[in-house]
Coordinates of C-alpha atoms and ligand atoms in Angstrom, one line a residue:
M231 CA 55.1 23.8 27.3
K232 CA 54.5 23.0 23.8
P233 CA 53.0 19.7 23.1
S234 CA 55.3 17.3 21.2
G235 CA 55.0 14.5 18.7
T236 CA 52.1 16.2 16.7
T237 CA 52.4 17.7 13.3
S238 CA 49.6 20.0 13.8
T239 CA 51.6 22.1 16.5
T240 CA 53.7 23.8 13.7
A241 CA 50.9 24.1 11.2
A242 CA 49.4 27.6 11.0
A243 CA 45.9 27.6 12.4
P244 CA 43.3 28.1 9.7
S245 CA 40.6 30.6 10.2
V246 CA 37.0 29.6 10.5
R247 CA 36.0 30.7 7.0
E248 CA 39.1 30.0 5.0
T249 CA 38.8 26.0 4.5
G250 CA 36.2 24.1 2.7
A251 CA 36.3 21.4 5.3
Q252 CA 34.8 22.7 8.5
P253 CA 37.5 23.4 10.9
A254 CA 36.9 22.3 14.5
W255 CA 36.1 25.7 15.9
E256 CA 33.1 26.1 13.6
V257 CA 31.6 24.5 16.7
L258 CA 32.1 27.8 18.3
L259 CA 29.8 29.7 16.1
P260 CA 26.5 29.0 17.8
A261 CA 28.1 30.4 21.1
A262 CA 29.2 33.4 19.3
G263 CA 25.5 34.2 18.4
A264 CA 24.4 33.8 22.1
P265 CA 22.9 36.8 23.8
A266 CA 25.6 39.4 24.7
R267 CA 25.1 38.7 28.4
R268 CA 25.8 35.0 28.1
R269 CA 28.2 35.1 25.1
G270 CA 31.4 34.7 27.1
R271 CA 30.3 31.8 29.2
A272 CA 28.7 30.0 26.1
L273 CA 32.0 30.5 24.4
Q274 CA 33.9 28.9 27.2
E275 CA 31.3 26.0 27.3
A276 CA 31.5 25.3 23.7
L277 CA 35.4 25.3 23.7
R278 CA 35.5 23.0 26.8
E279 CA 32.9 20.7 25.2
A280 CA 34.9 20.7 21.9
V281 CA 38.2 19.4 23.7
R282 CA 36.2 17.1 25.9
S283 CA 34.5 15.3 23.1
G284 CA 37.6 15.1 21.1
R285 CA 36.5 17.5 18.3
L286 CA 39.5 19.6 19.2
T287 CA 42.2 17.0 19.7
A288 CA 45.2 17.3 22.0
G289 CA 48.1 19.2 20.2
T290 CA 45.8 21.3 18.0
R291 CA 46.9 25.0 17.7
L292 CA 44.1 27.5 18.3
P293 CA 43.9 30.6 16.2
S294 CA 45.3 33.8 17.7
S295 CA 42.6 35.4 19.9
R296 CA 42.4 38.4 17.4
A297 CA 41.9 36.0 14.4
L298 CA 39.1 33.9 16.3
A299 CA 37.4 37.0 17.5
Q300 CA 37.3 38.4 14.0
D301 CA 36.0 35.0 12.7
L302 CA 33.4 34.6 15.2
G303 CA 32.4 38.3 15.2
V304 CA 32.9 38.7 19.1
S305 CA 35.2 40.9 21.0
R306 CA 38.8 39.9 21.4
G307 CA 38.5 40.0 25.2
L308 CA 35.8 37.3 25.2
V309 CA 38.3 35.0 23.2
T310 CA 41.2 36.1 25.5
E311 CA 39.1 35.3 28.6
A312 CA 38.1 31.9 27.3
Y313 CA 41.6 31.0 26.5
E314 CA 42.7 32.1 30.0
Q315 CA 40.0 30.3 31.8
L316 CA 40.4 27.1 30.0
T317 CA 44.2 27.3 30.3
A318 CA 43.7 27.6 34.0
E319 CA 41.5 24.5 33.9
G320 CA 44.0 22.4 32.2
Y321 CA 42.0 22.0 28.8
L322 CA 44.3 24.4 26.9
R323 CA 48.2 25.2 27.2
S324 CA 49.6 28.4 26.2
D325 CA 53.1 29.0 25.2
R326 CA 53.7 32.7 25.6
G327 CA 54.7 34.4 22.2
S328 CA 54.0 31.2 20.3
G329 CA 50.3 30.3 20.7
T330 CA 47.6 28.4 22.5
W331 CA 47.3 24.6 22.0
V332 CA 44.7 22.1 23.1
G333 CA 46.2 20.4 26.2
G334 CA 46.0 16.7 27.0
A335 CA 42.5 16.5 28.4
V336 CA 41.1 12.9 28.3
R337 CA 38.4 12.0 25.9
T338 CA 35.5 10.6 27.8
G339 CA 32.9 10.2 25.0
R340 CA 30.4 11.5 27.5
T341 CA 28.9 14.9 27.4
A342 CA 28.0 16.9 30.6
P343 CA 24.3 17.5 30.8
D344 CA 23.1 20.9 30.3
P345 CA 41.0 22.2 65.1
D346 CA 37.2 22.6 64.8
P347 CA 36.2 25.8 62.9
R348 CA 32.9 24.1 62.4
T349 CA 31.8 25.0 65.9
P350 CA 31.1 28.7 66.0
A351 CA 31.6 30.4 69.3
A352 CA 28.6 30.0 71.6
P353 CA 26.6 33.1 72.5
G354 CA 27.8 34.6 75.7
S355 CA 31.2 33.0 75.3
G356 CA 32.7 36.6 75.3
V357 CA 33.8 36.2 71.6
I358 CA 32.9 39.3 69.6
A359 CA 34.5 38.2 66.3
D360 CA 35.0 34.7 65.5
F361 CA 37.3 34.6 62.4
R362 CA 37.7 30.8 62.4
P363 CA 37.0 29.6 58.9
G364 CA 34.6 26.8 57.7
T365 CA 31.1 28.3 58.3
P366 CA 28.9 30.2 55.9
D367 CA 26.4 32.8 57.1
L368 CA 23.7 30.6 58.6
S369 CA 21.4 33.7 58.8
L370 CA 21.3 33.6 55.1
F371 CA 19.7 30.3 55.0
P372 CA 16.7 30.6 52.5
R373 CA 14.1 29.6 55.2
T374 CA 11.0 30.7 53.1
A375 CA 12.3 28.8 49.9
W376 CA 13.2 25.8 51.9
A377 CA 9.8 25.7 53.7
A378 CA 8.1 26.2 50.4
A379 CA 10.0 23.4 48.9
Q380 CA 9.2 21.1 51.7
R381 CA 5.5 22.0 51.5
T382 CA 5.5 21.2 47.9
V383 CA 7.2 17.9 48.0
L384 CA 5.0 16.8 50.9
S385 CA 1.9 17.5 49.0
E386 CA 3.2 16.1 45.7
L387 CA 5.1 13.1 46.6
P388 CA 3.2 9.6 46.4
H389 CA 3.2 7.5 49.4
S390 CA 5.6 5.1 47.7
A391 CA 8.3 7.8 47.9
L392 CA 8.3 7.5 51.7
G393 CA 9.7 4.0 51.5
Y394 CA 13.5 3.3 51.8
P395 CA 15.1 5.4 49.0
D396 CA 17.3 4.4 46.2
P397 CA 20.8 4.2 48.0
R398 CA 22.2 6.3 45.2
G399 CA 19.7 8.9 45.9
L400 CA 16.3 10.0 44.5
P401 CA 16.6 10.0 40.6
V402 CA 15.1 13.5 40.4
L403 CA 17.7 15.0 42.7
R404 CA 20.5 13.1 40.9
S405 CA 19.4 14.4 37.5
A406 CA 19.1 18.1 39.1
L407 CA 22.5 17.9 40.7
A408 CA 24.0 16.4 37.5
A409 CA 22.8 19.4 35.4
L410 CA 23.7 21.9 38.1
L411 CA 27.3 20.4 38.4
G412 CA 27.7 20.3 34.7
R413 CA 26.8 23.9 34.3
R414 CA 28.3 25.5 37.2
R415 CA 31.5 23.6 37.7
G416 CA 32.2 21.9 34.5
V417 CA 31.8 18.4 36.1
V418 CA 31.1 15.4 33.7
A419 CA 28.1 14.2 35.6
D420 CA 26.1 11.3 34.6
P421 CA 23.1 10.9 37.0
G422 CA 24.0 7.2 37.0
R423 CA 27.3 7.8 38.7
L424 CA 26.1 10.3 41.2
V425 CA 25.5 9.2 44.9
V426 CA 23.7 11.5 47.3
C427 CA 25.3 11.4 50.7
S428 CA 25.7 13.2 54.0
G429 CA 28.3 15.7 52.9
V430 CA 31.8 15.5 51.7
A431 CA 32.5 13.8 55.1
Q432 CA 30.4 10.7 54.2
A433 CA 31.8 10.9 50.7
A434 CA 35.2 10.5 52.3
T435 CA 34.1 7.7 54.6
L436 CA 32.6 5.8 51.6
L437 CA 35.5 6.3 49.4
G438 CA 38.0 5.3 52.2
S439 CA 36.3 2.2 53.1
V440 CA 36.0 0.9 49.4
L441 CA 39.6 1.8 48.8
R442 CA 40.6 0.0 52.1
A443 CA 38.6 -3.1 50.9
R444 CA 40.3 -3.0 47.6
G445 CA 43.7 -3.3 49.4
H446 CA 44.7 0.3 49.6
H447 CA 46.9 1.1 52.7
G448 CA 47.2 4.9 52.6
V449 CA 45.8 8.1 51.3
G450 CA 47.8 11.4 50.4
V451 CA 46.5 14.6 52.0
E452 CA 47.6 18.1 51.2
D453 CA 49.9 19.8 53.6
P454 CA 48.7 22.4 54.6
G455 CA 45.3 20.9 54.5
S456 CA 42.0 20.2 56.2
P457 CA 42.6 18.2 59.3
E458 CA 39.1 16.7 58.6
H459 CA 40.2 14.9 55.6
A460 CA 43.0 13.2 57.5
R461 CA 40.6 12.2 60.3
L462 CA 37.9 10.9 58.0
F463 CA 40.2 8.7 55.9
A464 CA 42.1 7.6 59.0
A465 CA 38.9 6.5 60.6
T466 CA 38.5 4.0 57.6
G467 CA 41.7 2.2 58.5
L468 CA 43.9 4.1 55.8
D469 CA 47.3 5.7 56.8
T470 CA 47.3 9.4 55.9
V471 CA 50.5 10.7 54.2
W472 CA 51.0 14.4 54.4
L473 CA 52.1 15.9 51.0
P474 CA 53.7 19.3 50.8
L475 CA 52.2 22.1 48.7
D476 CA 54.0 24.8 46.9
E477 CA 52.3 27.7 45.3
E478 CA 51.2 25.7 42.4
G479 CA 49.8 22.7 44.0
L480 CA 51.3 19.2 44.8
R481 CA 54.7 18.2 43.3
R482 CA 55.1 14.8 41.6
A483 CA 58.2 13.6 43.7
P484 CA 56.5 13.6 47.0
L485 CA 53.4 12.0 45.5
S486 CA 55.5 9.2 43.9
R487 CA 57.4 8.6 47.0
S488 CA 54.3 8.4 49.2
G489 CA 53.5 4.9 48.2
T490 CA 49.9 5.7 48.0
R491 CA 47.5 5.3 45.0
A492 CA 45.0 7.7 46.3
V493 CA 45.1 11.5 47.3
V494 CA 42.5 14.0 48.3
V495 CA 42.8 17.4 47.1
T496 CA 41.1 20.8 46.9
P497 CA 42.5 22.1 43.6
S498 CA 40.0 25.0 42.7
H499 CA 40.6 26.8 46.0
Q500 CA 43.1 24.9 48.2
F501 CA 42.2 24.6 51.8
P502 CA 43.4 26.5 53.6
S503 CA 46.1 28.4 51.5
G504 CA 43.5 29.5 48.9
I505 CA 45.7 28.8 45.8
A506 CA 44.0 27.5 42.6
W507 CA 46.2 24.6 41.3
S508 CA 48.2 25.5 38.2
A509 CA 47.0 23.8 35.0
E510 CA 50.4 21.9 34.8
R511 CA 49.9 20.4 38.4
R512 CA 46.4 19.4 37.6
G513 CA 47.7 17.5 34.6
M514 CA 50.5 15.9 36.5
L515 CA 48.3 14.8 39.3
L516 CA 46.1 13.0 36.6
D517 CA 49.2 11.5 35.0
W518 CA 50.2 10.2 38.4
A519 CA 46.7 8.7 39.0
R520 CA 46.8 6.9 35.7
S521 CA 50.3 5.7 36.2
V522 CA 49.6 4.1 39.6
D523 CA 46.1 3.0 38.5
G524 CA 44.9 5.3 41.4
Y525 CA 42.3 7.6 42.3
V526 CA 42.1 11.4 43.0
C527 CA 39.4 12.5 45.5
E528 CA 38.5 16.3 44.6
D529 CA 36.9 18.1 47.5
D530 CA 35.0 21.1 45.9
Y531 CA 34.0 22.4 49.2
D532 CA 33.5 26.1 48.3
G533 CA 33.5 25.9 44.5
D534 CA 30.4 28.0 44.3
F535 CA 32.0 31.2 45.5
R536 CA 34.2 33.1 43.2
Y537 CA 34.5 37.0 43.2
D538 CA 37.1 38.5 40.8
R539 CA 37.3 35.9 38.0
A540 CA 35.4 33.1 36.3
P541 CA 35.5 29.9 38.5
V542 CA 38.2 27.5 37.8
G543 CA 36.2 24.3 36.5
A544 CA 36.5 21.1 38.6
L545 CA 39.5 18.9 37.9
Q546 CA 37.0 16.1 37.5
G547 CA 36.0 17.3 34.0
L548 CA 39.6 16.5 32.9
D549 CA 39.3 12.8 33.7
P550 CA 36.2 11.4 35.2
E551 CA 37.6 7.9 35.3
R552 CA 40.2 9.0 37.8
V553 CA 38.7 11.7 39.8
V554 CA 36.0 11.1 42.6
Y555 CA 34.3 14.5 42.6
T556 CA 32.7 15.5 46.1
G557 CA 30.8 18.5 47.2
S558 CA 27.8 19.5 49.5
V559 CA 25.5 22.3 50.5
S560 CA 27.4 22.9 53.6
K561 CA 28.8 26.3 52.3
S562 CA 25.8 27.2 50.0
L563 CA 22.8 26.5 52.3
A564 CA 23.9 25.0 55.7
P565 CA 26.2 22.3 57.1
G566 CA 23.3 21.1 59.3
L567 CA 21.4 19.8 56.4
R568 CA 24.1 17.2 55.9
L569 CA 23.4 16.9 52.2
G570 CA 26.2 16.2 49.7
W571 CA 27.1 14.2 46.6
M572 CA 29.9 12.4 44.9
V573 CA 30.3 11.7 41.2
L574 CA 32.3 8.6 40.7
P575 CA 34.3 6.9 38.0
E576 CA 32.5 4.0 36.5
S577 CA 35.0 1.6 38.2
L578 CA 33.8 2.6 41.8
V579 CA 30.1 3.0 41.4
D580 CA 28.7 -0.3 42.5
E581 CA 31.1 -0.8 45.5
V582 CA 30.3 2.8 46.7
V583 CA 26.6 2.4 46.3
E584 CA 26.7 -1.0 48.2
R585 CA 28.7 0.7 51.1
K586 CA 26.1 3.4 51.2
R587 CA 23.3 0.9 51.3
T588 CA 24.9 -1.0 54.2
M589 CA 25.8 2.2 56.1
D590 CA 22.4 3.8 56.3
L591 CA 20.0 2.3 53.6
G592 CA 19.9 5.6 51.7
H593 CA 19.6 9.3 52.4
P594 CA 16.4 10.9 53.9
A595 CA 14.0 11.1 51.0
L596 CA 12.1 14.4 51.9
D597 CA 15.3 16.6 52.2
Q598 CA 16.4 15.2 48.9
A599 CA 13.2 16.0 47.2
A600 CA 13.2 19.5 48.7
L601 CA 16.8 20.1 47.5
A602 CA 15.8 18.8 44.0
H603 CA 12.8 21.3 44.0
L604 CA 15.2 24.1 45.2
V605 CA 17.6 23.4 42.2
T606 CA 15.0 22.9 39.6
S607 CA 12.9 25.9 40.5
G608 CA 16.1 28.2 40.4
G609 CA 15.9 28.9 44.0
Y610 CA 19.5 27.4 44.6
D611 CA 21.0 29.8 42.1
R612 CA 19.3 32.6 43.5
Q613 CA 20.7 31.7 47.0
L614 CA 24.1 31.4 45.5
R615 CA 23.9 34.8 43.9
R616 CA 22.6 36.4 47.1
C617 CA 25.4 34.9 49.3
Q618 CA 28.1 35.8 46.6
R619 CA 27.1 39.4 46.8
A620 CA 27.2 39.3 50.6
Y621 CA 30.4 37.6 50.8
R622 CA 32.1 39.7 48.4
E623 CA 31.2 42.8 50.5
R624 CA 32.5 41.1 53.7
R625 CA 35.8 40.2 51.9
D626 CA 36.3 43.7 50.9
A627 CA 35.6 44.8 54.5
L628 CA 38.3 42.4 55.7
L629 CA 40.7 43.6 53.2
A630 CA 40.2 47.1 54.1
A631 CA 40.5 46.5 57.8
L632 CA 43.7 44.5 57.5
D633 CA 45.0 47.4 55.4
E634 CA 44.1 50.0 57.8
H635 CA 44.9 48.2 61.1
F636 CA 47.8 45.9 60.0
P637 CA 49.8 47.9 57.4
G638 CA 52.2 45.7 55.4
T639 CA 50.0 42.7 55.5
E640 CA 50.0 40.5 52.4
V641 CA 46.7 38.9 51.6
T642 CA 46.3 35.8 49.3
G643 CA 43.4 33.5 48.3
I644 CA 41.0 36.4 47.9
A645 CA 39.5 35.6 44.6
A646 CA 37.3 32.8 45.9
G647 CA 35.8 31.0 48.9
L648 CA 35.0 32.0 52.4
H649 CA 38.4 32.7 53.9
V650 CA 41.8 34.4 52.9
I651 CA 45.4 33.8 54.1
A652 CA 46.7 37.0 55.8
R653 CA 50.6 37.2 56.2
L654 CA 51.3 39.9 58.7
P655 CA 55.0 41.4 59.0
A656 CA 57.0 39.8 61.8
R657 CA 56.6 43.1 64.0
Y658 CA 53.1 41.8 64.9
G659 CA 54.5 38.5 66.1
P660 CA 55.3 36.0 67.5
T661 CA 52.2 34.2 66.3
R662 CA 51.3 32.7 69.6
R663 CA 51.4 35.9 71.3
F664 CA 49.2 37.6 68.6
L665 CA 46.5 34.8 69.0
E666 CA 46.5 35.1 72.7
V667 CA 46.2 38.8 72.7
A668 CA 43.4 38.5 70.2
A669 CA 41.5 35.9 72.2
G670 CA 42.0 38.0 75.2
V671 CA 39.8 40.8 73.6
G672 CA 37.2 38.3 72.2
V673 CA 38.7 37.8 68.8
A674 CA 39.1 34.2 67.7
L675 CA 41.6 33.6 65.0
R676 CA 43.5 30.5 63.6
S677 CA 47.1 30.4 62.4
L678 CA 48.1 28.5 59.2
E679 CA 50.5 26.5 61.2
E680 CA 47.6 24.7 62.7
Y681 CA 46.8 23.2 59.2
G682 CA 50.1 21.7 58.4
T683 CA 53.7 20.8 59.3
A684 CA 55.5 23.9 57.8
R685 CA 57.1 26.1 60.2
P686 CA 58.6 29.0 58.3
A687 CA 61.4 30.9 60.1
D688 CA 60.6 34.4 58.9
G689 CA 58.6 35.4 62.0
A690 CA 55.6 36.5 60.1
V691 CA 52.2 35.9 61.5
R692 CA 50.2 33.8 59.0
L693 CA 46.5 33.6 59.6
V694 CA 43.6 31.7 57.9
V695 CA 40.8 34.4 58.4
G696 CA 37.2 33.3 57.7
Y697 CA 34.9 36.3 57.0
A698 CA 31.7 35.0 55.2
H699 CA 29.7 34.6 58.5
L700 CA 30.6 37.9 59.9
T701 CA 29.0 41.3 59.1
P702 CA 31.3 44.1 57.8
A703 CA 31.0 45.9 61.2
T704 CA 32.0 42.8 63.1
I705 CA 35.0 42.3 60.7
T706 CA 36.1 45.8 61.2
A707 CA 35.6 45.9 65.0
G708 CA 37.5 42.6 65.4
M709 CA 40.6 43.8 63.6
R710 CA 40.6 47.2 65.3
R711 CA 40.2 45.6 68.7
T712 CA 43.1 43.2 68.1
A713 CA 45.4 46.1 66.8
E714 CA 44.6 48.2 69.8
A715 CA 45.2 45.2 72.2
L716 CA 48.6 44.6 70.6
G717 CA 49.5 48.3 70.9
T718 CA 50.4 48.5 67.2
R719 CA 48.1 51.4 66.4
Ligands
PLP899 C1 38.0 21.4 53.4 C2 36.8 20.6 54.0 N1 36.0 19.9 53.1 C3 34.9 19.3 53.7 C4 34.5 19.4 55.0 C5 33.2 18.5 55.4 O1 32.2 19.1 54.5 P1 30.7 18.6 54.6 O2 30.0 19.4 55.6 O3 30.4 18.6 53.3 O4 30.7 17.1 55.2 C6 35.2 20.1 55.9 C7 34.8 20.3 57.2 O5 35.4 20.6 58.3 C8 36.4 20.9 55.4 O6 37.1 21.5 56.2

């Protein structure tokens, strides 16, 4: 959709060199000079920052990818990729055949610094392949690096660091996380607005109780969505309102009807459907939040794992005053650490920090210091790269196994995360029988129906299949066994 009400939308876009006054995309030149390996990413970061800072204003038409590539002296593919990525994130809008325009991202004036799937089957339970989603591969936990980090901080921390910690978290960790989230996820993260907590779960509890105290009565949750979101917010006294998703995200009408002024969403890789919210719906959600003076809680639960495309940046980067960004190490390191974070709008910081203080007087200092060390030493990035390689291989093994043993299956949500959605043709159904037969041969699976209220009548078997914690051999064996037991091979 073309932005309206601006004169610049019809003006031809000048090239970098042709005007005397410096055009806004001159700001991209340093990125174009970055080493080849980092050039694409640098270009995307520079463009994102130019929109955020207001240097490129909403409605500005960008040069064609060919013209900009020529001007910057970079390949056209890099520019096309940057345009596509930022369009997906909502910073740009593209109008096929007509051009690319700066979208309506909010100017913040701030810059970013550089059912219980959680319980795996017990050994000896007869389960040979547990495809329930939610757990990373715990055997990949970087024990050596974590032990080294613990040793270092124990020997270096002064005695005073063993007192009650700052309820917001150790300054060293907040700075490290702010830089990490800015760099990896496009989060506008000021350490002063970052609160360290016990995972997304505590973030939801803190936020829910603050909203309740402010007079909120309900919170919207995605349908299908995480049952955990509903449970956590409900425990703070808020009513949860299920809001149906389509293939692009939430729609405005049910949001407006819900009567709530807060919603919890997973826009980068929706849980469980795996879709990335479209740029339009991301923009719509933020418009809605502004119009009701409300908040969006963004759960970036598996934001670190992307396989076939650049990550979709966090929604928070588009409007840090309306979005509460939450994340944790539960997928990247281990859920047992109970370490997470929230990046807050200025208007919520004091109340959330006070809740955190009265809840537990702050997060354990030694674990915080160890995580800060892992992040600043580069160990955390190494761990993410290691997991990414392993998980991509497992995902590919799952796709191959589904293709071989359940021909005709459509698989979606494959570009990211630790699970996919598999839609098996109706001849493998009905769903209940499928799950029972699989369980009978030691294969634990979950159906999509368990995560929401929709009951499609097409007879297809829709599964939410976690793969990250399973070896390729287990994945293949699990699918083969199920197909054999069903008698479909
Ligand atoms: C979508 C989603 N987000 C977050 C969580 C909780 O994460 P954390 O371990 O960070 O508290 C869960 C756990 O079940 C989940 O399903």
